[in-house]
Coordinates of C-alpha atoms in Angstrom, one line a residue:
X1 CA 24.9 -12.0 42.5
X2 CA 24.6 -8.2 42.3
X3 CA 21.2 -6.7 42.2
X4 CA 22.4 -3.5 40.6
X5 CA 22.7 -2.9 36.8
X6 CA 26.3 -2.8 35.8
X7 CA 27.7 -2.4 32.3
X8 CA 31.2 -2.7 31.0
X9 CA 31.8 -0.8 27.7
X10 CA 34.7 -2.6 26.1
X11 CA 36.5 -0.7 23.4
X12 CA 37.7 -2.6 20.3
X13 CA 39.9 -1.3 17.5
X14 CA 43.3 -0.7 16.0
X15 CA 45.5 2.1 17.5
X16 CA 44.7 5.7 16.4
X17 CA 41.0 4.9 15.7
X18 CA 39.6 7.2 18.3
X19 CA 38.9 4.7 21.1
X20 CA 40.1 6.9 23.9
X21 CA 38.2 9.9 22.4
X22 CA 35.0 7.8 22.4
X23 CA 35.7 6.5 25.9
X24 CA 36.1 10.0 27.3
X25 CA 33.0 11.3 25.5
X26 CA 30.8 8.5 26.8
X27 CA 32.2 8.9 30.3
X28 CA 31.5 12.6 30.3
X29 CA 27.9 12.1 28.9
X30 CA 26.9 9.5 31.5
X31 CA 28.5 11.4 34.4
X32 CA 26.5 14.5 33.3
X33 CA 23.4 12.4 33.6
X34 CA 24.4 11.4 37.1
X35 CA 25.5 7.8 36.3
X36 CA 28.6 6.8 38.1
X37 CA 31.1 6.1 35.3
X38 CA 34.9 5.6 35.0
X39 CA 37.4 4.9 32.3
X40 CA 40.1 2.2 32.7
X41 CA 42.8 2.8 30.1
X42 CA 45.0 -0.3 29.7
X43 CA 47.7 1.8 28.1
X44 CA 48.1 3.7 31.4
X45 CA 48.5 0.4 33.3
X46 CA 51.1 -0.8 30.8
X47 CA 53.1 2.4 31.2
X48 CA 52.8 2.2 35.0
X49 CA 53.9 -1.5 35.1
X50 CA 56.5 -1.5 32.3
X51 CA 57.4 2.1 31.5
X52 CA 56.8 4.4 28.5
X53 CA 59.0 4.9 25.5
X54 CA 58.7 1.3 24.5
X55 CA 59.7 0.5 20.9
X56 CA 57.2 -0.8 18.4
X57 CA 58.8 -4.3 18.7
X58 CA 57.2 -4.5 22.2
X59 CA 53.8 -4.8 20.4
X60 CA 55.0 -7.5 18.0
X61 CA 52.7 -10.5 18.5
X62 CA 55.7 -12.7 18.1
X63 CA 57.4 -11.0 21.0
X64 CA 56.5 -13.4 23.8
X65 CA 57.8 -11.2 26.7
X66 CA 56.0 -8.2 25.3
X67 CA 52.8 -10.2 24.9
X68 CA 53.1 -11.5 28.5
X69 CA 53.6 -8.0 29.9
X70 CA 50.7 -6.6 27.8
X71 CA 48.4 -9.4 29.2
X72 CA 49.5 -8.5 32.7
X73 CA 48.5 -4.8 32.1
X74 CA 45.1 -5.9 30.7
X75 CA 44.5 -8.3 33.7
X76 CA 45.5 -5.6 36.2
X77 CA 43.1 -3.0 34.6
X78 CA 40.3 -5.6 34.6
X79 CA 40.9 -6.5 38.3
X80 CA 40.7 -2.8 39.2
X81 CA 37.6 -2.3 37.1
X82 CA 35.8 -5.2 38.8
X83 CA 36.9 -4.0 42.2
X84 CA 35.5 -0.5 41.4
X85 CA 32.2 -2.1 40.5
X86 CA 32.0 -4.1 43.7
X87 CA 33.5 -1.6 46.2
X88 CA 32.5 1.8 44.8
X89 CA 29.1 0.8 43.4
X90 CA 30.0 1.8 39.9
X91 CA 27.4 1.6 37.2
X92 CA 29.3 1.9 33.9
X93 CA 33.0 1.2 33.3
X94 CA 34.8 1.8 30.1
X95 CA 37.6 -0.6 29.4
X96 CA 39.8 1.2 26.9
X97 CA 42.2 -1.0 24.9
X98 CA 42.5 -2.6 21.5
X99 CA 40.8 -6.0 22.5
X100 CA 41.4 -6.9 18.9
X101 CA 41.1 -10.7 19.0
X102 CA 38.3 -13.2 19.5
X103 CA 40.3 -14.8 22.3
X104 CA 40.7 -11.6 24.2
X105 CA 37.0 -10.7 23.9
X106 CA 36.0 -14.2 25.0
X107 CA 38.2 -13.8 28.1
X108 CA 36.7 -10.5 28.9
X109 CA 33.2 -11.8 28.4
X110 CA 33.7 -14.8 30.7
X111 CA 35.5 -12.8 33.4
X112 CA 32.8 -10.0 33.5
X113 CA 29.9 -12.4 33.1
X114 CA 31.1 -14.3 36.2
X115 CA 30.7 -11.0 38.1
X116 CA 27.2 -10.4 36.7
X117 CA 28.4 -7.5 34.7
X118 CA 26.9 -6.9 31.3
X119 CA 29.3 -6.3 28.4
X120 CA 28.8 -3.8 25.5
X121 CA 31.6 -3.9 22.9
X122 CA 32.3 -0.7 21.1
X123 CA 34.4 -1.2 17.9
X124 CA 35.8 1.8 16.1
X125 CA 36.7 1.1 12.5
X126 CA 38.4 3.8 10.4
X127 CA 39.3 3.3 6.7
X128 CA 40.0 7.0 6.1
X129 CA 43.8 7.4 6.0
X130 CA 43.5 11.2 6.5
X131 CA 41.6 10.8 9.8
X132 CA 44.1 8.2 11.0
X133 CA 47.0 10.5 10.2
X134 CA 45.3 13.4 11.9
X135 CA 44.8 11.3 15.0
X136 CA 48.4 10.2 15.0
X137 CA 49.6 13.8 14.7
X138 CA 47.1 15.5 17.1
X139 CA 47.0 12.9 19.9
X140 CA 49.4 9.9 19.7
X141 CA 52.6 11.9 19.2
X142 CA 51.8 13.9 22.4
X143 CA 51.3 10.8 24.5
X144 CA 53.8 9.8 27.2
X145 CA 55.0 7.0 24.9
X146 CA 56.7 9.5 22.6
X147 CA 57.9 12.2 25.1
X148 CA 61.1 13.8 23.9
X149 CA 61.2 11.8 20.7
X150 CA 61.5 13.4 17.2
X151 CA 58.0 13.6 15.7
X152 CA 59.0 12.0 12.4
X153 CA 60.7 9.1 14.2
X154 CA 57.7 8.8 16.6
X155 CA 55.2 8.7 13.7
X156 CA 57.2 6.0 11.9
X157 CA 57.4 3.9 15.1
X158 CA 53.7 4.3 15.8
X159 CA 52.8 3.2 12.2
X160 CA 54.9 0.1 12.8
X161 CA 53.0 -0.5 16.0
X162 CA 49.7 -0.3 14.1
X163 CA 51.1 -2.9 11.6
X164 CA 51.8 -5.3 14.4
X165 CA 48.2 -5.1 15.6
X166 CA 46.9 -5.6 12.1
X167 CA 48.7 -9.0 11.9
X168 CA 46.2 -10.4 14.5
X169 CA 43.3 -8.0 14.3
X170 CA 39.9 -9.7 14.1
X171 CA 36.8 -7.5 13.7
X172 CA 33.8 -8.4 15.8
X173 CA 31.7 -11.0 14.1
X174 CA 30.6 -13.0 17.2
X175 CA 26.8 -13.1 16.8
X176 CA 26.2 -13.8 20.5
X177 CA 27.9 -10.5 21.7
X178 CA 26.3 -7.2 22.4
X179 CA 28.1 -4.6 20.3
X180 CA 28.1 -1.5 18.1
X181 CA 30.5 -0.9 15.3
X182 CA 31.3 2.7 14.4
X183 CA 32.6 2.9 10.9
X184 CA 34.5 6.0 9.8
X185 CA 33.5 8.0 12.9
X186 CA 29.8 7.1 12.7
X187 CA 29.1 7.5 9.0
X188 CA 27.7 4.0 9.3
X189 CA 26.8 2.0 12.5
X190 CA 26.1 -1.7 13.0
X191 CA 24.4 -2.8 16.2
X192 CA 23.8 -6.3 17.5
X193 CA 21.9 -7.6 20.6
X194 CA 21.5 -4.2 22.3
X195 CA 19.3 -4.7 25.4
X196 CA 17.8 -2.5 28.0
X197 CA 17.4 1.2 28.4
X198 CA 20.9 2.2 29.4
X199 CA 22.6 0.3 26.7
X200 CA 20.2 1.9 24.2
X201 CA 21.0 5.4 25.5
X202 CA 24.8 4.7 25.2
X203 CA 24.4 3.4 21.6
X204 CA 22.1 6.3 20.6
X205 CA 24.7 8.8 21.9
X206 CA 27.5 7.0 20.0
X207 CA 25.5 7.2 16.8
X208 CA 25.4 11.0 17.1
X209 CA 29.1 11.6 17.5
X210 CA 31.3 13.2 14.9
X211 CA 34.8 14.7 14.9
X212 CA 34.5 17.4 12.2
X213 CA 36.2 20.6 13.4
X214 CA 33.6 23.0 14.8
X215 CA 32.9 25.7 17.3
X216 CA 30.1 26.1 19.8
X217 CA 29.2 29.5 21.0
X218 CA 27.1 30.3 24.1
X219 CA 25.8 33.7 25.2
X220 CA 23.0 34.6 27.6
X221 CA 20.3 36.9 26.3
X222 CA 21.1 40.6 26.7
X223 CA 20.2 42.2 30.0
X224 CA 16.4 42.0 30.6
X225 CA 14.0 44.2 32.4
X226 CA 13.6 41.5 35.1
X227 CA 17.3 41.4 35.5
X228 CA 17.3 45.1 36.4
X229 CA 14.5 44.5 39.0
X230 CA 16.2 41.5 40.5
X231 CA 13.3 39.2 39.7
X232 CA 13.3 35.6 38.5
X233 CA 10.8 34.1 36.1
X234 CA 8.6 35.9 33.6
X235 CA 9.1 36.6 29.9
X236 CA 10.4 40.2 30.0
X237 CA 11.8 42.3 27.2
X238 CA 15.4 43.3 26.9
X239 CA 16.5 46.5 28.8
X240 CA 18.1 49.3 26.9
X241 CA 21.6 47.9 27.6
X242 CA 20.4 44.5 26.5
X243 CA 19.2 45.8 23.2
X244 CA 22.6 47.5 22.7
X245 CA 24.3 44.2 23.3
X246 CA 22.0 42.6 20.7
X247 CA 23.2 45.2 18.2
X248 CA 26.9 44.4 18.9
X249 CA 26.6 40.6 18.8
X250 CA 26.7 40.1 15.0
X251 CA 30.1 41.8 14.6
X252 CA 31.6 39.8 17.5
X253 CA 30.4 36.5 16.0
X254 CA 31.5 37.5 12.5
X255 CA 35.0 38.5 13.7
X256 CA 35.6 35.1 15.2
X257 CA 33.8 32.8 12.8
X258 CA 34.6 34.5 9.5
X259 CA 32.6 33.2 6.6
X260 CA 31.9 29.8 8.1
X261 CA 28.3 28.6 8.4
X262 CA 26.5 28.9 11.7
X263 CA 23.1 28.0 13.1
X264 CA 21.6 30.1 15.9
X265 CA 19.5 28.4 18.6
X266 CA 17.3 30.4 21.0
X267 CA 14.6 29.6 23.5
X268 CA 11.0 30.5 22.8
X269 CA 11.3 33.5 25.2
X270 CA 11.3 37.1 24.0
X271 CA 14.6 38.1 25.5
X272 CA 16.6 35.4 23.7
X273 CA 14.8 36.0 20.4
X274 CA 15.3 39.7 20.7
X275 CA 19.0 39.2 21.4
X276 CA 19.4 37.2 18.1
X277 CA 17.2 39.2 15.8
X278 CA 20.2 41.1 14.2
X279 CA 22.1 37.9 13.4
X280 CA 22.0 37.0 9.7
X281 CA 22.1 33.2 10.2
X282 CA 19.5 30.4 10.2
X283 CA 17.6 30.4 13.5
X284 CA 15.8 27.7 15.4
X285 CA 13.7 28.1 18.6
X286 CA 13.8 25.3 21.1
X287 CA 11.2 24.9 23.9
X288 CA 13.8 22.8 25.7
X289 CA 16.1 25.8 25.9
X290 CA 13.6 27.8 28.0
X291 CA 14.8 28.9 31.4
X292 CA 14.4 26.8 34.6
X293 CA 10.8 27.1 35.9
X294 CA 10.7 28.9 39.2
X295 CA 7.2 27.7 40.0
X296 CA 5.5 29.5 42.8
X297 CA 8.6 31.8 43.0
X298 CA 8.1 33.2 39.5
X299 CA 8.3 36.9 39.5
X300 CA 9.8 37.2 42.9
X301 CA 13.2 38.6 44.0
X302 CA 15.5 36.5 46.1
X303 CA 14.9 38.8 49.0
X304 CA 11.2 38.2 48.7
X305 CA 11.7 34.4 48.5
X306 CA 13.9 34.4 51.6
X307 CA 11.3 36.4 53.5
X308 CA 8.3 34.2 52.4
X309 CA 10.1 30.8 52.4
X310 CA 13.1 31.1 54.7
X311 CA 13.5 27.4 55.4
X312 CA 13.3 26.4 51.8
X313 CA 15.6 29.2 50.7
X314 CA 18.3 27.7 53.0
X315 CA 17.6 24.2 51.6
X316 CA 18.1 25.4 48.0
X317 CA 21.5 26.8 48.9
X318 CA 22.5 23.5 50.5
X319 CA 21.5 21.3 47.5
X320 CA 20.9 23.6 44.6
X321 CA 21.1 20.9 41.9
X322 CA 18.4 18.7 43.3
X323 CA 16.1 21.4 44.7
X324 CA 12.9 21.7 42.8
X325 CA 10.6 24.7 43.1
X326 CA 7.0 23.8 43.9
X327 CA 5.2 23.8 40.6
X328 CA 8.6 24.2 38.9
X329 CA 11.9 22.5 38.2
X330 CA 15.2 21.5 39.6
X331 CA 18.6 21.6 37.8
X332 CA 18.3 17.9 37.6
X333 CA 15.0 18.3 35.7
X334 CA 16.7 20.7 33.3
X335 CA 19.5 18.3 32.6
X336 CA 17.0 15.6 31.7
X337 CA 15.1 17.9 29.3
X338 CA 18.3 19.1 27.7
X339 CA 19.5 15.6 26.7
X340 CA 17.9 15.9 23.2
X341 CA 19.7 19.2 22.8
X342 CA 23.0 17.6 23.7
X343 CA 22.4 14.9 21.1
X344 CA 21.7 17.6 18.4
X345 CA 24.8 19.5 19.4
X346 CA 26.9 16.4 18.9
X347 CA 25.4 16.0 15.4
X348 CA 25.8 19.6 14.2
X349 CA 28.8 21.7 13.3
X350 CA 29.0 25.5 14.3
X351 CA 26.2 26.5 16.7
X352 CA 25.4 29.7 18.6
X353 CA 23.1 29.2 21.6
X354 CA 21.4 32.3 22.9
X355 CA 20.1 31.0 26.2
X356 CA 19.5 31.5 29.9
X357 CA 21.8 31.2 32.9
X358 CA 20.6 27.9 34.3
X359 CA 20.3 26.4 30.8
X360 CA 23.8 27.4 29.7
X361 CA 25.2 26.2 33.0
X362 CA 23.9 22.7 32.3
X363 CA 25.2 22.7 28.7
X364 CA 28.6 24.2 29.7
X365 CA 28.9 21.6 32.5
X366 CA 28.5 18.8 29.9
X367 CA 31.3 20.1 27.7
X368 CA 33.6 21.1 30.5
X369 CA 32.9 18.0 32.7
X370 CA 31.6 19.8 35.9
X371 CA 30.0 17.7 38.7
X372 CA 26.4 18.2 39.8
X373 CA 27.4 20.0 43.0
X374 CA 29.4 22.7 41.2
X375 CA 27.1 23.0 38.1
X376 CA 24.6 25.5 39.6
X377 CA 27.3 27.9 40.5
X378 CA 29.1 28.2 37.2
X379 CA 29.6 31.8 36.3
X380 CA 27.9 32.6 33.0
X381 CA 27.9 36.5 32.9
X382 CA 25.7 38.7 30.8
X383 CA 27.0 40.3 27.7
X384 CA 29.7 37.7 27.2
X385 CA 30.2 35.2 24.4
X386 CA 31.8 31.8 25.3
X387 CA 33.6 29.9 22.5
X388 CA 34.2 26.2 23.0
X389 CA 36.3 24.2 20.5
X390 CA 36.0 20.4 21.1
X391 CA 39.3 18.6 21.0
X392 CA 40.2 14.9 21.5
X393 CA 40.1 14.9 25.4
X394 CA 38.1 18.1 26.2
X395 CA 37.3 21.6 25.0
X396 CA 39.4 24.7 24.5
X397 CA 37.6 27.8 25.9
X398 CA 37.7 31.5 25.1
X399 CA 35.5 34.2 26.5
X400 CA 34.7 37.5 24.7
X401 CA 33.3 40.3 26.9
X402 CA 31.4 43.1 25.2
X403 CA 32.0 46.4 26.8
X404 CA 28.4 47.1 27.8
X405 CA 27.6 47.2 31.5
X406 CA 25.0 44.7 32.9
X407 CA 23.8 43.6 36.3
X408 CA 25.7 40.7 38.0
X409 CA 23.2 37.9 38.5
X410 CA 25.7 35.3 39.8
X411 CA 25.1 34.1 43.3
X412 CA 28.1 32.3 44.8
X413 CA 27.7 29.2 46.8
X414 CA 26.7 30.0 50.4
X415 CA 28.5 28.0 53.2
X416 CA 26.1 27.4 56.1
X417 CA 27.4 25.7 59.2
X418 CA 23.9 24.7 60.3
X419 CA 21.0 23.7 58.1
X420 CA 17.9 25.7 58.8
X421 CA 15.7 22.8 57.8
X422 CA 17.3 20.6 60.6
X423 CA 16.5 23.1 63.3
X424 CA 13.0 22.0 64.4
X425 CA 13.0 24.7 67.2
X426 CA 12.8 27.5 64.6
X427 CA 9.4 29.1 64.4
X428 CA 8.8 29.9 60.8
X429 CA 5.5 31.3 59.5
X430 CA 3.1 28.5 58.3
X431 CA 3.2 29.7 54.7
X432 CA 4.0 26.4 53.0
X433 CA 7.1 25.4 51.2
X434 CA 8.5 26.9 48.0
X435 CA 9.8 23.5 46.9
X436 CA 11.6 20.4 47.9
X437 CA 14.9 18.4 47.5
X438 CA 13.6 15.7 45.2
X439 CA 16.1 12.9 45.5
X440 CA 19.4 11.6 46.9
X441 CA 22.1 13.8 45.3
X442 CA 24.1 10.8 44.1
X443 CA 21.2 9.2 42.3
X444 CA 21.2 9.2 38.5
X445 CA 18.5 11.3 36.9
X446 CA 17.5 8.6 34.4
X447 CA 15.9 5.3 35.3
X448 CA 18.5 2.4 35.2
X449 CA 17.0 -0.1 37.6
X450 CA 17.3 -3.7 36.3
X451 CA 13.8 -4.2 37.8
X452 CA 12.5 -1.5 35.4
X453 CA 14.7 -2.6 32.5
X454 CA 15.6 -6.3 32.9
X455 CA 18.2 -7.9 30.7
X456 CA 16.5 -10.4 28.4
X457 CA 17.4 -14.1 28.9
X458 CA 19.1 -16.0 26.2
X459 CA 15.8 -17.5 25.1
X460 CA 14.1 -14.1 24.7
X461 CA 17.0 -12.1 23.1
X462 CA 16.4 -10.3 19.9
X463 CA 17.3 -12.0 16.7
X464 CA 21.1 -11.7 16.3
X465 CA 20.9 -10.4 12.7
X466 CA 22.8 -7.2 12.4
X467 CA 21.1 -3.9 11.9
X468 CA 22.9 -1.3 9.8
X469 CA 21.9 2.2 10.8
X470 CA 22.9 5.3 8.8
X471 CA 24.0 8.4 10.6
X472 CA 20.9 10.5 9.9
X473 CA 18.1 10.0 12.4
X474 CA 14.7 11.6 12.7
X475 CA 14.6 14.7 14.9
X476 CA 13.3 14.1 18.4
X477 CA 10.0 15.7 19.4
X478 CA 10.4 17.8 22.5
X479 CA 7.9 17.8 25.3
X480 CA 6.1 21.0 26.1
X481 CA 7.5 22.4 29.4
X482 CA 6.3 25.7 30.7
X483 CA 9.4 27.5 31.9
X484 CA 10.5 30.9 33.1
X485 CA 13.4 33.5 33.3
X486 CA 15.8 35.0 35.7
X487 CA 18.8 34.7 38.0
X488 CA 18.8 31.0 39.0

């Protein structure tokens, strides 16, 4: 029996109900948190085993050959998923398929249960025909199943495929299963038997998703006085060029957004507030958006840090994501405190975040699916607006550079052949350390140990009555974190 917590998120729903969209979003979110996650799409296995461009009759439940081949694809995907758990030490797998019958769900529950893998079913129910049609047009007709096929012919075939699945579709009513139902893209949610911290986090994330069209804008504050001096930390004012950028920002946003509504989020630091002061939109200050705390290095230049703390300076270059300044933070700490911000971003429509370099790197990495190793080196230049438009399987990106000079605060990754901290013969001054690498780089940054969050036994499970939860949830209170400015 495995001693590690392992969860299989099993999708349920008719075709064109957003199951793959939800799968990719959950995978990206958990990966951002450092939890090893992978999607297993049964449709990809079916195309690999039996080819694409199959007619809708292949999905007819009365087609015994088609039924057998679809079961083969489902079984192969499940075998690969279990192998991934056992050999690659996976934590969360997402099994993306219709799984639309009680018989299929029981088979999955028994197979996964025998491997000591918890199962969380995620059912997507959509009764809005306009959303279904939009999904068919935007996603399904561009899939390999309909390559080089007339769009009208493909749409008719896909609707016939949906009708075949409707013949045998059985919504989840099994009271002994752990599940969440997302009705009309989260306008209503029904949850049952949710247990443990990680399952709760996944469910809470799902309850905040929506697919309404929107744009997310990022910009760093205008150039600051500390930027000019090459210092990190502090709460400095904008430089003259930074104030000029602040004056140009409203026209840039207006020209791209038009008359659409927008909310502006800033940190509580002067340079972000000053950058947004000319914007005629509702504004909200977030303590969680304050810059990474540089601790004892606050107010120093990188040259001063390298001179005073040469060994630690090298360590930070080797593992920048996990390196924590003494008395300060690591990028991993920042990701953790930004989780409530991500939840709010998923709930809202058009947002402009005026932030700091390290903060925007973390948020950008979430939307663009960067790994932890590359996250601290994402280039977020000054006096530039980044526009992200969420789509089904990712984000479209545009960048708008304002023609106002600014210092370049981006430090590329340094390749070091030999780690300074491994050379015990080096005679560094006994001045103490500026920080430490706080954990194994592959460790998740939220607690998921089954010893900390054990799965309840059958005798201690919550009552199986369903809980209907509306979309609106109370705003999370954010902890007070003293944070700083700078180059990071």
